[in-house]
């Protein structure tokens, strides 16, 4: 945690008075330098891959054996907290340092990986680096420029070589990520850590409600086809349907726009977004369909048009059942109760699931606050997470001995 705090200020931040660390910025390179020093001290050999990820390797009993990857991201959003991402990396370094101090080697190597771009805070992409490692990135996805017009190709990586960061499945045993929860569930349950079951499936729609614009003073109430009032009723229906669902389902309207958007004109059109997520894609689709049916019913009753387009559909990314069991055992061995929870947010583990089995450990953060300088983790919780991580590594080693 002290290392995360150290990385929270200049020269490891690109922003005065707060933390912003963009992919391939001066702060990014400085932070990689600090991490490389800590990795070396922990007994790792350090390299930078073709996607500018920093990787430290702690060799197995048999040199060259496949690796357990332990990672998270080094980049941050603007005015970020200090633990979203880096804590998963520094915990990995601590775990390896404990193994080194104990003279312990395992049947697999351990590679601690600090991914470059996860947040998409500099270039308009997300999880660029874990997708490169997982081998799911297409070459045309690298045709990117930041808001200052600097192309990725001119930002300090060789774009022509970028996709060679991909790992072969044979070189990797599993991927493990410890990350702050960024939600309130662990705090509400008075738990330091939880086993993540997977990353929620997500579907996003754009809805355009068509009414008739009219004079706010002269059009009587009975004669109106108010697109904004119709949209408002639809939004309340979204909340009611999601609240009535007893599963992990969440549904959100986060953006709305009324046209023409004048105080004295009845809105002729309203457009809004809909985002629906659940760990179970069938539950997600059931709720989404109920919501869209409600939209059509409201539009019919109000004689409004309603055009619905599905703009984004991400499948769920389940964690590996065997690894979840090992993580539960390690949690119990650390004297902590077990809680399994779904991640509503995306993480590098989601991209890495295309390469290998994945496991994720969530760590309690105060008030569930993240992407905010007020983000806070108790040092005692980070210590518990380290013990669980070490237990998980030993459990995984034991499954190799029994295999
Ligand atoms: Zn994160």
Tab-separated table of C-alpha atoms and ligand atoms in Angstrom, residues 72-77 83-86 118-119 177-180 182 345-348 360 370-371 375, ligand 1:
chain	number	residue	atom	x	y	z
A	72	UNK	CA	-3.587	-5.821	-12.852
A	73	UNK	CA	-3.248	-2.431	-14.542
A	74	UNK	CA	-0.827	0.426	-14.030
A	75	UNK	CA	-2.811	3.133	-15.857
A	76	UNK	CA	-5.474	5.214	-14.130
A	77	UNK	CA	-8.427	7.450	-14.848
A	83	UNK	CA	-5.254	1.433	-5.425
A	84	UNK	CA	-7.416	0.716	-8.487
A	85	UNK	CA	-4.980	-1.431	-10.452
A	86	UNK	CA	-1.564	-0.939	-8.804
A	118	UNK	CA	-6.987	-0.968	-19.034
A	119	UNK	CA	-8.974	2.183	-18.327
A	177	UNK	CA	-5.991	-10.724	-10.267
A	178	UNK	CA	-6.537	-9.038	-6.926
A	179	UNK	CA	-8.473	-5.777	-7.288
A	180	UNK	CA	-10.430	-3.419	-5.063
A	182	UNK	CA	-15.188	-0.644	-6.353
A	345	UNK	CA	-17.241	-3.715	-13.735
A	346	UNK	CA	-14.881	-4.972	-16.419
A	347	UNK	CA	-11.311	-5.979	-15.521
A	348	UNK	CA	-8.215	-7.343	-17.275
A	360	UNK	CA	-10.160	-12.818	-9.110
A	370	UNK	CA	-13.318	4.321	-6.651
A	371	UNK	CA	-12.211	6.438	-9.640
A	375	UNK	CA	-10.610	5.795	-2.688
B	1	LIG	ZN1	-9.143	-1.222	-12.164
